[in-house]
mmCIF file of C-alpha atoms and ligand atoms in Angstrom:
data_model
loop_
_atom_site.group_PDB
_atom_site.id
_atom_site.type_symbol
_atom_site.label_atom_id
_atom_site.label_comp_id
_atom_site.label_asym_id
_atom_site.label_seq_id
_atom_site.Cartn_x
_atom_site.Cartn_y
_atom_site.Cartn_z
ATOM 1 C CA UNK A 117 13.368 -5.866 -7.560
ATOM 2 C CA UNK A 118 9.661 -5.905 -7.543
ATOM 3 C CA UNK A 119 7.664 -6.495 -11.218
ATOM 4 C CA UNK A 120 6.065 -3.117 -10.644
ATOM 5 C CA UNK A 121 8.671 -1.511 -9.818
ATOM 6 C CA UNK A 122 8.651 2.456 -11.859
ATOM 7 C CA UNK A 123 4.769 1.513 -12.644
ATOM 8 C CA UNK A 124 1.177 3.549 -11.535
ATOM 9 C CA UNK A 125 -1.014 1.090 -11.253
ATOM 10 C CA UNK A 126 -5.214 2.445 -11.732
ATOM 11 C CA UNK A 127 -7.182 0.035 -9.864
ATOM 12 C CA UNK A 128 -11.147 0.553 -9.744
ATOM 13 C CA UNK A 129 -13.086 -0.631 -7.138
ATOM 14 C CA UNK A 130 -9.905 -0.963 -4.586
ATOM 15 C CA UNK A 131 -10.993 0.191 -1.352
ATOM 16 C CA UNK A 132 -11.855 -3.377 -0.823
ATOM 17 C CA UNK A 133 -12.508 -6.979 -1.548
ATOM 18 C CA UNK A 134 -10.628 -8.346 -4.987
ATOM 19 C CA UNK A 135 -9.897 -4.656 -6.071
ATOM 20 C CA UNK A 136 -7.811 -4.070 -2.055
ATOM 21 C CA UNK A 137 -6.684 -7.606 -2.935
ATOM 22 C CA UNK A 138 -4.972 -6.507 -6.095
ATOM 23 C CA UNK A 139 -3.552 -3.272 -5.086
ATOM 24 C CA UNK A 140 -2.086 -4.756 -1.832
ATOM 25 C CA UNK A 141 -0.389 -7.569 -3.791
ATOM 26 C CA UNK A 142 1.028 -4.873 -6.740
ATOM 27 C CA UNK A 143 2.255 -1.939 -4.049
ATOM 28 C CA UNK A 144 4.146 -4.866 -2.555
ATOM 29 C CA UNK A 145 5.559 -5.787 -5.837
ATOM 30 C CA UNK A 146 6.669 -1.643 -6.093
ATOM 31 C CA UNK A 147 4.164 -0.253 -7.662
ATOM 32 C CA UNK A 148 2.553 3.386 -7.084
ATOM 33 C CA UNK A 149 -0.930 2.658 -6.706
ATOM 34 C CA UNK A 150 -4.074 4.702 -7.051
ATOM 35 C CA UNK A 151 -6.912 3.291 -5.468
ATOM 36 C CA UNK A 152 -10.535 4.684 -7.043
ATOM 37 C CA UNK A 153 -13.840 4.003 -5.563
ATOM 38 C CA UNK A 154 -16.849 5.316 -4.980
ATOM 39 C CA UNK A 155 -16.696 7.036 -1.649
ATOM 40 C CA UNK A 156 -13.412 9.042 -1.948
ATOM 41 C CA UNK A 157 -12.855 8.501 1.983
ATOM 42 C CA UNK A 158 -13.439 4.465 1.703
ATOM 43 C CA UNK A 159 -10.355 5.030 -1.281
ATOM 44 C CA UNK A 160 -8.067 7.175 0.879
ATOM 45 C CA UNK A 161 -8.201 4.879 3.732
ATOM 46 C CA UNK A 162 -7.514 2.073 1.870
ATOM 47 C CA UNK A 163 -4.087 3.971 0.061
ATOM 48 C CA UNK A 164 -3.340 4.762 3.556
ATOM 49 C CA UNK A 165 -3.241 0.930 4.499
ATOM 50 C CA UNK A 166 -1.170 0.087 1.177
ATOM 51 C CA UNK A 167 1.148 2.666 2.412
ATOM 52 C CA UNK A 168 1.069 1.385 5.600
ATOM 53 C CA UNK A 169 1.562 -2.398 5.151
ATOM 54 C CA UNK A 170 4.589 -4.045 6.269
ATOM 55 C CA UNK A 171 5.143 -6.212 3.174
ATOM 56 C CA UNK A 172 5.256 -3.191 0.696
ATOM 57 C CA UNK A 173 8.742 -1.616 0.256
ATOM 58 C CA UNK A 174 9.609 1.432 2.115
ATOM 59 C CA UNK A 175 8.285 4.454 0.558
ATOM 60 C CA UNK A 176 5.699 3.037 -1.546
ATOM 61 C CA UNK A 177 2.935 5.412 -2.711
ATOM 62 C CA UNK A 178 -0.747 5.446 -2.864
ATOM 63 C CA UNK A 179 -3.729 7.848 -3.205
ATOM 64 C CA UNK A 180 -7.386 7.231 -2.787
ATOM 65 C CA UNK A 181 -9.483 9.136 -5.654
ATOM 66 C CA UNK A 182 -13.372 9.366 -5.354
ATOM 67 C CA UNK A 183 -14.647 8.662 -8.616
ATOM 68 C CA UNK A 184 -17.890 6.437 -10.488
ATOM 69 C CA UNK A 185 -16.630 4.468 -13.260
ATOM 70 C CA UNK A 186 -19.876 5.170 -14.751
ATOM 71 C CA UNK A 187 -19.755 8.685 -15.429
ATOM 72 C CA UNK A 188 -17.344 9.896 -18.098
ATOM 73 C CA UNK A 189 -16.846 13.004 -16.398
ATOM 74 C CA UNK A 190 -15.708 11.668 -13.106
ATOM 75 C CA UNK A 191 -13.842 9.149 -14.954
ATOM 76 C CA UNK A 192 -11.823 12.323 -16.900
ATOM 77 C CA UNK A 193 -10.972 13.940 -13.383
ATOM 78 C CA UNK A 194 -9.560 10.561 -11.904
ATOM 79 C CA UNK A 195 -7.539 9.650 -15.004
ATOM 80 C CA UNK A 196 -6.109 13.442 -14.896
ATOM 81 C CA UNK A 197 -5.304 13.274 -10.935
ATOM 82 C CA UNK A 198 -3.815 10.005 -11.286
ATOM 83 C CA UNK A 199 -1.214 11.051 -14.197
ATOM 84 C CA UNK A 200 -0.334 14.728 -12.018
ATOM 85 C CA UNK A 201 -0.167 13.220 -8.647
ATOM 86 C CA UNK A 202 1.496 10.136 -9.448
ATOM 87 C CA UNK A 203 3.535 11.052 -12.609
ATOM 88 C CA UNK A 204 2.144 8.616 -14.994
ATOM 89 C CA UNK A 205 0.041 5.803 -15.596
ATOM 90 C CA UNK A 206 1.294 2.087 -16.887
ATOM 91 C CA UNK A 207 -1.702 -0.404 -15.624
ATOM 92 C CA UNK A 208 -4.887 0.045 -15.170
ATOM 93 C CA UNK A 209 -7.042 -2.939 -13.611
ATOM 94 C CA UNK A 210 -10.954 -2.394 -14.360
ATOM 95 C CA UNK A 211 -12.443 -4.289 -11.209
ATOM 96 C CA UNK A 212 -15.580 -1.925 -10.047
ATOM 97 C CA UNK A 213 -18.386 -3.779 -10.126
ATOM 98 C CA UNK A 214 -21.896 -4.243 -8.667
ATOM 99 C CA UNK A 215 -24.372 -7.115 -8.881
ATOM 100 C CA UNK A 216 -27.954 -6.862 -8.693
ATOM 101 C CA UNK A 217 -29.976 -10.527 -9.229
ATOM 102 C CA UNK A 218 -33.338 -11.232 -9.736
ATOM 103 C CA UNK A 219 -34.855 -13.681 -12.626
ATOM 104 C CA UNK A 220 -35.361 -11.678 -15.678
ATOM 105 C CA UNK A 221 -39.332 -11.283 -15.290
ATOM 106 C CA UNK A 222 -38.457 -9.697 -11.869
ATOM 107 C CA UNK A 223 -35.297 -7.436 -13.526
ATOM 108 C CA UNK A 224 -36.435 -3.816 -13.467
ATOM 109 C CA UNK A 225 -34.743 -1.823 -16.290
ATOM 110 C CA UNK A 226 -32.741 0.482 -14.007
ATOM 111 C CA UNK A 227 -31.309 -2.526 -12.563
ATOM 112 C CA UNK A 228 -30.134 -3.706 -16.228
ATOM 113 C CA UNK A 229 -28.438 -0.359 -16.741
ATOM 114 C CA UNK A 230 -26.862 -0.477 -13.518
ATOM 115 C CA UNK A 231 -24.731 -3.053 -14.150
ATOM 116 C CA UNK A 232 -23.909 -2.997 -17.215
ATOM 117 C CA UNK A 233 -23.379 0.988 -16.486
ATOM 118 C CA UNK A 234 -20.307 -0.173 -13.877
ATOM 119 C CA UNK A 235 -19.036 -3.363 -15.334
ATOM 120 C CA UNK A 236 -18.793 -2.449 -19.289
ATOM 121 C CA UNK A 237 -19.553 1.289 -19.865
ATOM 122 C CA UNK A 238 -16.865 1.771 -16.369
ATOM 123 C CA UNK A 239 -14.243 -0.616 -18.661
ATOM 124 C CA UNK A 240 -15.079 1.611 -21.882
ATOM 125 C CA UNK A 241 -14.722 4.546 -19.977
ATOM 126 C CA UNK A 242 -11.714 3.837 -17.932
ATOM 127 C CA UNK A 243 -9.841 2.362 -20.874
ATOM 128 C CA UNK A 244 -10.410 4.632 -22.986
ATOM 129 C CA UNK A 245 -9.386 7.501 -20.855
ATOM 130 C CA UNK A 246 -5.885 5.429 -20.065
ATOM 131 C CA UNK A 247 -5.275 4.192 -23.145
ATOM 132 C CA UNK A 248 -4.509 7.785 -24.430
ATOM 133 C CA UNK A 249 -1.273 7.225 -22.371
ATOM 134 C CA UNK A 250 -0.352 3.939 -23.049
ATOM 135 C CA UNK A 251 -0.228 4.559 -26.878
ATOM 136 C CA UNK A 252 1.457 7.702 -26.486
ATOM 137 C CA UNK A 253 3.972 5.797 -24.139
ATOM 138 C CA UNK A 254 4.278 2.120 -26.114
ATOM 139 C CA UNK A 255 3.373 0.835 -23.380
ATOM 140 C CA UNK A 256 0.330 -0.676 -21.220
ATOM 141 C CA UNK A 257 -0.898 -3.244 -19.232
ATOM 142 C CA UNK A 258 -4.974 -3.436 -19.038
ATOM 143 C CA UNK A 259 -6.959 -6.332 -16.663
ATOM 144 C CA UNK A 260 -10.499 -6.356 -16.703
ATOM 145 C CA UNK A 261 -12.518 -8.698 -14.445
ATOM 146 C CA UNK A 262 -14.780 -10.768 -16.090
ATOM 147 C CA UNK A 263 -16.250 -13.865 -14.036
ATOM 148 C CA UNK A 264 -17.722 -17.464 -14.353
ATOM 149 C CA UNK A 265 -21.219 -16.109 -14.281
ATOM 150 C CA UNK A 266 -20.416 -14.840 -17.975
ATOM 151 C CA UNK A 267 -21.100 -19.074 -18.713
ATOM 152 C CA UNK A 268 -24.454 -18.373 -17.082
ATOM 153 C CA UNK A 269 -25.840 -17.819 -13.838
ATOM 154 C CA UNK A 270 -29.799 -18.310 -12.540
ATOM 155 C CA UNK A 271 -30.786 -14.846 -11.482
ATOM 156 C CA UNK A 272 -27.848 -12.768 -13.095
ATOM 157 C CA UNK A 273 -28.695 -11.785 -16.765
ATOM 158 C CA UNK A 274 -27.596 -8.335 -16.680
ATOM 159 C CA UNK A 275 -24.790 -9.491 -14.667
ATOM 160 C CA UNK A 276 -23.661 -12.175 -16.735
ATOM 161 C CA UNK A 277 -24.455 -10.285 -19.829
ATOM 162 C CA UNK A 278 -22.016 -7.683 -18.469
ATOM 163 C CA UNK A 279 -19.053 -10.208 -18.064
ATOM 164 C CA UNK A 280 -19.173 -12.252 -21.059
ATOM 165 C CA UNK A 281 -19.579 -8.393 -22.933
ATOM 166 C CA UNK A 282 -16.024 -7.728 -21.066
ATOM 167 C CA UNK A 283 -14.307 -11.143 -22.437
ATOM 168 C CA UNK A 284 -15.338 -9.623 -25.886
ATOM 169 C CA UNK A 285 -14.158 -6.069 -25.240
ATOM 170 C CA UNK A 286 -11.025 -7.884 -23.786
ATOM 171 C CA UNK A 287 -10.455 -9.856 -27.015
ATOM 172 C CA UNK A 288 -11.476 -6.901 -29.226
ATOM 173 C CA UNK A 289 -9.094 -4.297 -27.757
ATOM 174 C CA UNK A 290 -6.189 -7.024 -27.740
ATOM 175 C CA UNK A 291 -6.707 -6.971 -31.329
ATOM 176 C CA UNK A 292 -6.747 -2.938 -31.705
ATOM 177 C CA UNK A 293 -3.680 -2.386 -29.124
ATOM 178 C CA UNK A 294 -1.374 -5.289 -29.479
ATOM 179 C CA UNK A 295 0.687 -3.044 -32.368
ATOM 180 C CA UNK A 296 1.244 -0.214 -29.417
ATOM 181 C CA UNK A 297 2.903 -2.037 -26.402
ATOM 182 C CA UNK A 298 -0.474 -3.020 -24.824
ATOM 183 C CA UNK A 299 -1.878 -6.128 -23.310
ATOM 184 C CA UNK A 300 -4.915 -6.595 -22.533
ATOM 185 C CA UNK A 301 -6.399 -9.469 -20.479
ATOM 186 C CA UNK A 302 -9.212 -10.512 -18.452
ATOM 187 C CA UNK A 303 -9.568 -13.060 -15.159
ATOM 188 C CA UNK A 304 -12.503 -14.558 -14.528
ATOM 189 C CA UNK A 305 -12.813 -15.520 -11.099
ATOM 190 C CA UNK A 306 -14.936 -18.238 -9.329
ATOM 191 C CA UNK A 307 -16.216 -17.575 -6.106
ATOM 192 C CA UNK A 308 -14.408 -15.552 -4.081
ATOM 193 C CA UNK A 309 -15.246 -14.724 -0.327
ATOM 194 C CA UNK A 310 -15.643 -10.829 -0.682
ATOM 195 C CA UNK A 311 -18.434 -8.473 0.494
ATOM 196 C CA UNK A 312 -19.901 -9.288 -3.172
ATOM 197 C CA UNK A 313 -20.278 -12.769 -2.251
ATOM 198 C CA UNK A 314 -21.730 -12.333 1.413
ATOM 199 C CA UNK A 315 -24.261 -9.929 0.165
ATOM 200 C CA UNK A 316 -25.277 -13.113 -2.054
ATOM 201 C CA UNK A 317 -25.347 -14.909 1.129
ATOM 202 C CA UNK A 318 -27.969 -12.357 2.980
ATOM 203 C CA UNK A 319 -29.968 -12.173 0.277
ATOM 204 C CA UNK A 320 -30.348 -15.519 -0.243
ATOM 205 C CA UNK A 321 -31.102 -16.245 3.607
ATOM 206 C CA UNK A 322 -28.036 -18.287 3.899
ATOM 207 C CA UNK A 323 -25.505 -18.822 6.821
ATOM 208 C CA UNK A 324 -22.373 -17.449 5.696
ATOM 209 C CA UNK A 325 -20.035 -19.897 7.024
ATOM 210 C CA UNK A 326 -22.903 -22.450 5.161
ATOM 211 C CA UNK A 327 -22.610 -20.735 2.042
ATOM 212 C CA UNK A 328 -19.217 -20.870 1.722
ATOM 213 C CA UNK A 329 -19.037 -24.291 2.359
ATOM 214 C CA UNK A 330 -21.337 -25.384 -0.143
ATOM 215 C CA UNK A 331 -19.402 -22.970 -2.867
ATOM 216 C CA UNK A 332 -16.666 -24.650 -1.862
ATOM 217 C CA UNK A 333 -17.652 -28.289 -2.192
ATOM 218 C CA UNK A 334 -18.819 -26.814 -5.696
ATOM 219 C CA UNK A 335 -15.266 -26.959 -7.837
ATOM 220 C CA UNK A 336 -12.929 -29.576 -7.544
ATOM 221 C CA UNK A 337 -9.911 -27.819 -5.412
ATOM 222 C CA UNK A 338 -12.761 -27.875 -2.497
ATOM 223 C CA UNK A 339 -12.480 -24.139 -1.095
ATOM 224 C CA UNK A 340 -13.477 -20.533 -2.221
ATOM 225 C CA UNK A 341 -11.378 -18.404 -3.529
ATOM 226 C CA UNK A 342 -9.462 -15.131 -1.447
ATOM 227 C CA UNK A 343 -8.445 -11.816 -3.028
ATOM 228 C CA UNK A 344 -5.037 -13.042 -2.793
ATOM 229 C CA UNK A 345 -5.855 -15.548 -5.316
ATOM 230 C CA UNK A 346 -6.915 -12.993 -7.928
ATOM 231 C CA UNK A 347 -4.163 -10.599 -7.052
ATOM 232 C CA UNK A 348 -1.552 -13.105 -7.671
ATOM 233 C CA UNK A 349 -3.052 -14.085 -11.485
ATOM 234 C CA UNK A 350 -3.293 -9.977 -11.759
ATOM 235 C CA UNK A 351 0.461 -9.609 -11.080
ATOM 236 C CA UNK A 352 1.469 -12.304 -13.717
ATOM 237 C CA UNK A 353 -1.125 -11.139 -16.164
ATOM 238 C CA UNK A 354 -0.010 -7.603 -15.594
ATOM 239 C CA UNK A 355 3.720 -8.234 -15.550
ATOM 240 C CA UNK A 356 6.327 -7.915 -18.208
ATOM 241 C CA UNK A 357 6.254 -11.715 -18.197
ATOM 242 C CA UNK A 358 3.027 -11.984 -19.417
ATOM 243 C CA UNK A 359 4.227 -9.719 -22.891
ATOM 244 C CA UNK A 360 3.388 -12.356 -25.512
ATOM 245 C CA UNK A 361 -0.178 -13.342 -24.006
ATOM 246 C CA UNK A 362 -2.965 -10.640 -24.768
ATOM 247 C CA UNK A 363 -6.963 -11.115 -25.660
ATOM 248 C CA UNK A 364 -7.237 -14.098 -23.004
ATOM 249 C CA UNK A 365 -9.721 -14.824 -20.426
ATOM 250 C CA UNK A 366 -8.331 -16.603 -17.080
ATOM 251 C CA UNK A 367 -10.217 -18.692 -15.525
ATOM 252 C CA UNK A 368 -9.269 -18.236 -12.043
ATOM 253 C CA UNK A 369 -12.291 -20.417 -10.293
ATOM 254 C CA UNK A 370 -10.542 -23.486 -8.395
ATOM 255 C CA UNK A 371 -11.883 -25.642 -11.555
ATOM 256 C CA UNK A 372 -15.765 -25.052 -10.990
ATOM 257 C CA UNK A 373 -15.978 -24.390 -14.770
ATOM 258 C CA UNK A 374 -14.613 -27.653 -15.612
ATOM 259 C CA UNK A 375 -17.479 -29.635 -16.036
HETATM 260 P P1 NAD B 680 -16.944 -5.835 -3.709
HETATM 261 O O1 NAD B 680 -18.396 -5.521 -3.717
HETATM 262 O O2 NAD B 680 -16.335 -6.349 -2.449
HETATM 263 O O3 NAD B 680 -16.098 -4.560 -4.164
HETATM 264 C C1 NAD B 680 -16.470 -3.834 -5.310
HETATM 265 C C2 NAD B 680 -15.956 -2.403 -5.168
HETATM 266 O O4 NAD B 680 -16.346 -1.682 -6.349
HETATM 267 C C3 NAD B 680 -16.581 -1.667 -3.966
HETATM 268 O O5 NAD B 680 -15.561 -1.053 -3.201
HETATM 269 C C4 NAD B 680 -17.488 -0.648 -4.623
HETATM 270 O O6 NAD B 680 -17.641 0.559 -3.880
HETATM 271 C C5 NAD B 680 -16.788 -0.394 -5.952
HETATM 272 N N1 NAD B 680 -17.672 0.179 -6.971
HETATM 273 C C6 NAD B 680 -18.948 -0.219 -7.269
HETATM 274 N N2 NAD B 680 -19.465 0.564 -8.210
HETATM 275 C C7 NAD B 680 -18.517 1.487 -8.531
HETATM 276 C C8 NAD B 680 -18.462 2.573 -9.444
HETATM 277 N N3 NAD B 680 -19.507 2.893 -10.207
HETATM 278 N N4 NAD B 680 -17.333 3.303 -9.505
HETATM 279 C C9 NAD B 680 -16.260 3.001 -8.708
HETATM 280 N N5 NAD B 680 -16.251 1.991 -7.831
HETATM 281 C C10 NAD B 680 -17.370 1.240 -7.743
HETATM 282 O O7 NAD B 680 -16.734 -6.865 -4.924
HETATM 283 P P2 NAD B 680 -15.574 -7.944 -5.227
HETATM 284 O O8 NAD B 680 -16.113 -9.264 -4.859
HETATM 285 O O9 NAD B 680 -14.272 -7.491 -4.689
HETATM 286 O O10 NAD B 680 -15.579 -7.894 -6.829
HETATM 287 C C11 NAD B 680 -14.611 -7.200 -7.587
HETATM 288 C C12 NAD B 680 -14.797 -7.531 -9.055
HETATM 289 O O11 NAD B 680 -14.663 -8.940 -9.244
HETATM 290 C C13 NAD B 680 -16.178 -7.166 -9.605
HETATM 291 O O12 NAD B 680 -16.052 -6.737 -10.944
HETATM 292 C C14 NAD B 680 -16.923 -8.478 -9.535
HETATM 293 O O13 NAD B 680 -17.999 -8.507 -10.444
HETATM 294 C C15 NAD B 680 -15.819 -9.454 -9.882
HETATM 295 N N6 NAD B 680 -16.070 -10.815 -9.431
HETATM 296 C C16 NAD B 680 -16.223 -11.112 -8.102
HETATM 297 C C17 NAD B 680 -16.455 -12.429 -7.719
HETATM 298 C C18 NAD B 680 -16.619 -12.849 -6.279
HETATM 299 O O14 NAD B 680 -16.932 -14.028 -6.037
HETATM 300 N N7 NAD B 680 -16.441 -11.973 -5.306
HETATM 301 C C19 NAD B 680 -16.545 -13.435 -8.694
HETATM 302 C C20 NAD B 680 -16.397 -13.094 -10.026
HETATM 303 C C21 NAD B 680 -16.150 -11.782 -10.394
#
């Protein structure tokens, strides 16, 4: 029997990359998943692949929702077709996120709000919008994606600003929903080869294949990471087994943060 099995698990930012990762690797596990993204088409065909996909049991369901995790109101809507379309919700992975780099004198102030508009205001609103259920229920499982660039990162302040701010909301809401039957974690991945990170190539003006080489020779397990490698942290950190750890950051990064 899968860990998921009876769950709805919200994941943000699934119709690819990390987020399809995830929702691939928790269908499989039995879970009903709903994948939200921006472009409501981009979210439907990806729940029609999870449906489709020869490792997840028979049966398994999914449904693509169009939403911006920015915008309460859209945020309201998606919450509210996930629980009457899927009967429920038990998990709720907060992995929409955006990046835009420059140094700081360069940062323009709608670039600022951008991200932290996705990465923490999308968590606050997300969360807050699940978490309604999960109290009522005794019961929740919560995984926001932080990343190594919350240690620092030339070019990324509002970026990294954003993902240590979500290893604090991470801590602080393990603290406030521990009593009800919730966990609530955080992975921080490394470099993982994902649209995210080739966009970082372009704009850069490197070779892929080159850039991923030198991110791998960069930690000490000497690759970069796949979606797969996220997803299977996710599962454990969003599994029953995981019951008695709550407030933590994982470093999921092939060691680069080790020093
Ligand atoms: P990605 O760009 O491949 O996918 C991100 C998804 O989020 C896209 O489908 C996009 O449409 C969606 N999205 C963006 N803004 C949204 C919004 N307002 N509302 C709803 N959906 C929105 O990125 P990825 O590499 O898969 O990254 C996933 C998460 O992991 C992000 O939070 C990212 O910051 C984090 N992360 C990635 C890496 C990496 O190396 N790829 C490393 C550390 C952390």
């Amino acid at each position: 029997m899968g860990r998921f099995e009876g769950r709805v698990a919200v994941i943000t930012g699934a119709a690819r990359g990390i987020g399809f990762g995830t929702a691939t690797r928790f269908a499989q596990e039995g879970a009903s998943v709903a994948v939200i993204d921006l472009d409501e088409q981009a979210a439907g065909a990806a729940a029609a692949r999870l449906m489709s996909d020869e490792g997840a049991p028979e049966g398994v369901r999914a449904i693509g929702i169009g939403a911006d995790v920015s915008d309460a109101a859209s945020v309201a809507a998606a919450v509210g077709r996930v629980v009457a379309e899927l009967g429920g919700i038990h998990v709720l992975v907060n992995n929409a996120g955006i990046t835009r780099d420059n140094l700081l004198f360069k940062m323009s102030e709608d670039d600022w709000d951008l991200v932290l508009g996705v990465h923490l205001k999308g968590a606050f609103l997300m969360t807050k919008a699940a978490q309604q259920h999960f109290v009522a229920q005794r019961y929740g499982k919560i995984l926001n994606l932080s990343s190594t660039s919350a240690l620092g990162n030339r070019g990324q302040a509002n970026y990294s600003a954003a993902k240590m701010g979500v290893q604090g909301f991470t801590r602080t809401l393990g603290i406030e929903l521990g009593p009800f039957g919730i966990n609530v974690n955080a992975i921080a991945p490394g470099f993982i080869a994902t649209e995210m990170t080739d966009a970082t190539a372009a704009r850069l003006g490197i070779e892929l294949e080159e850039f991923r080489r030198l991110n791998a020779e960069a930690n000490p397990v000497r690759r970069v990471g796949q979606p797969e490698d996220i997803a299977a942290a996710a599962a454990f950190l969003c599994s029953d087994e995981a019951s008695y750890i709550t407030g933590q950051t994982l470093y999921v990064d092939g060691g680069a943060t080790l020093g």
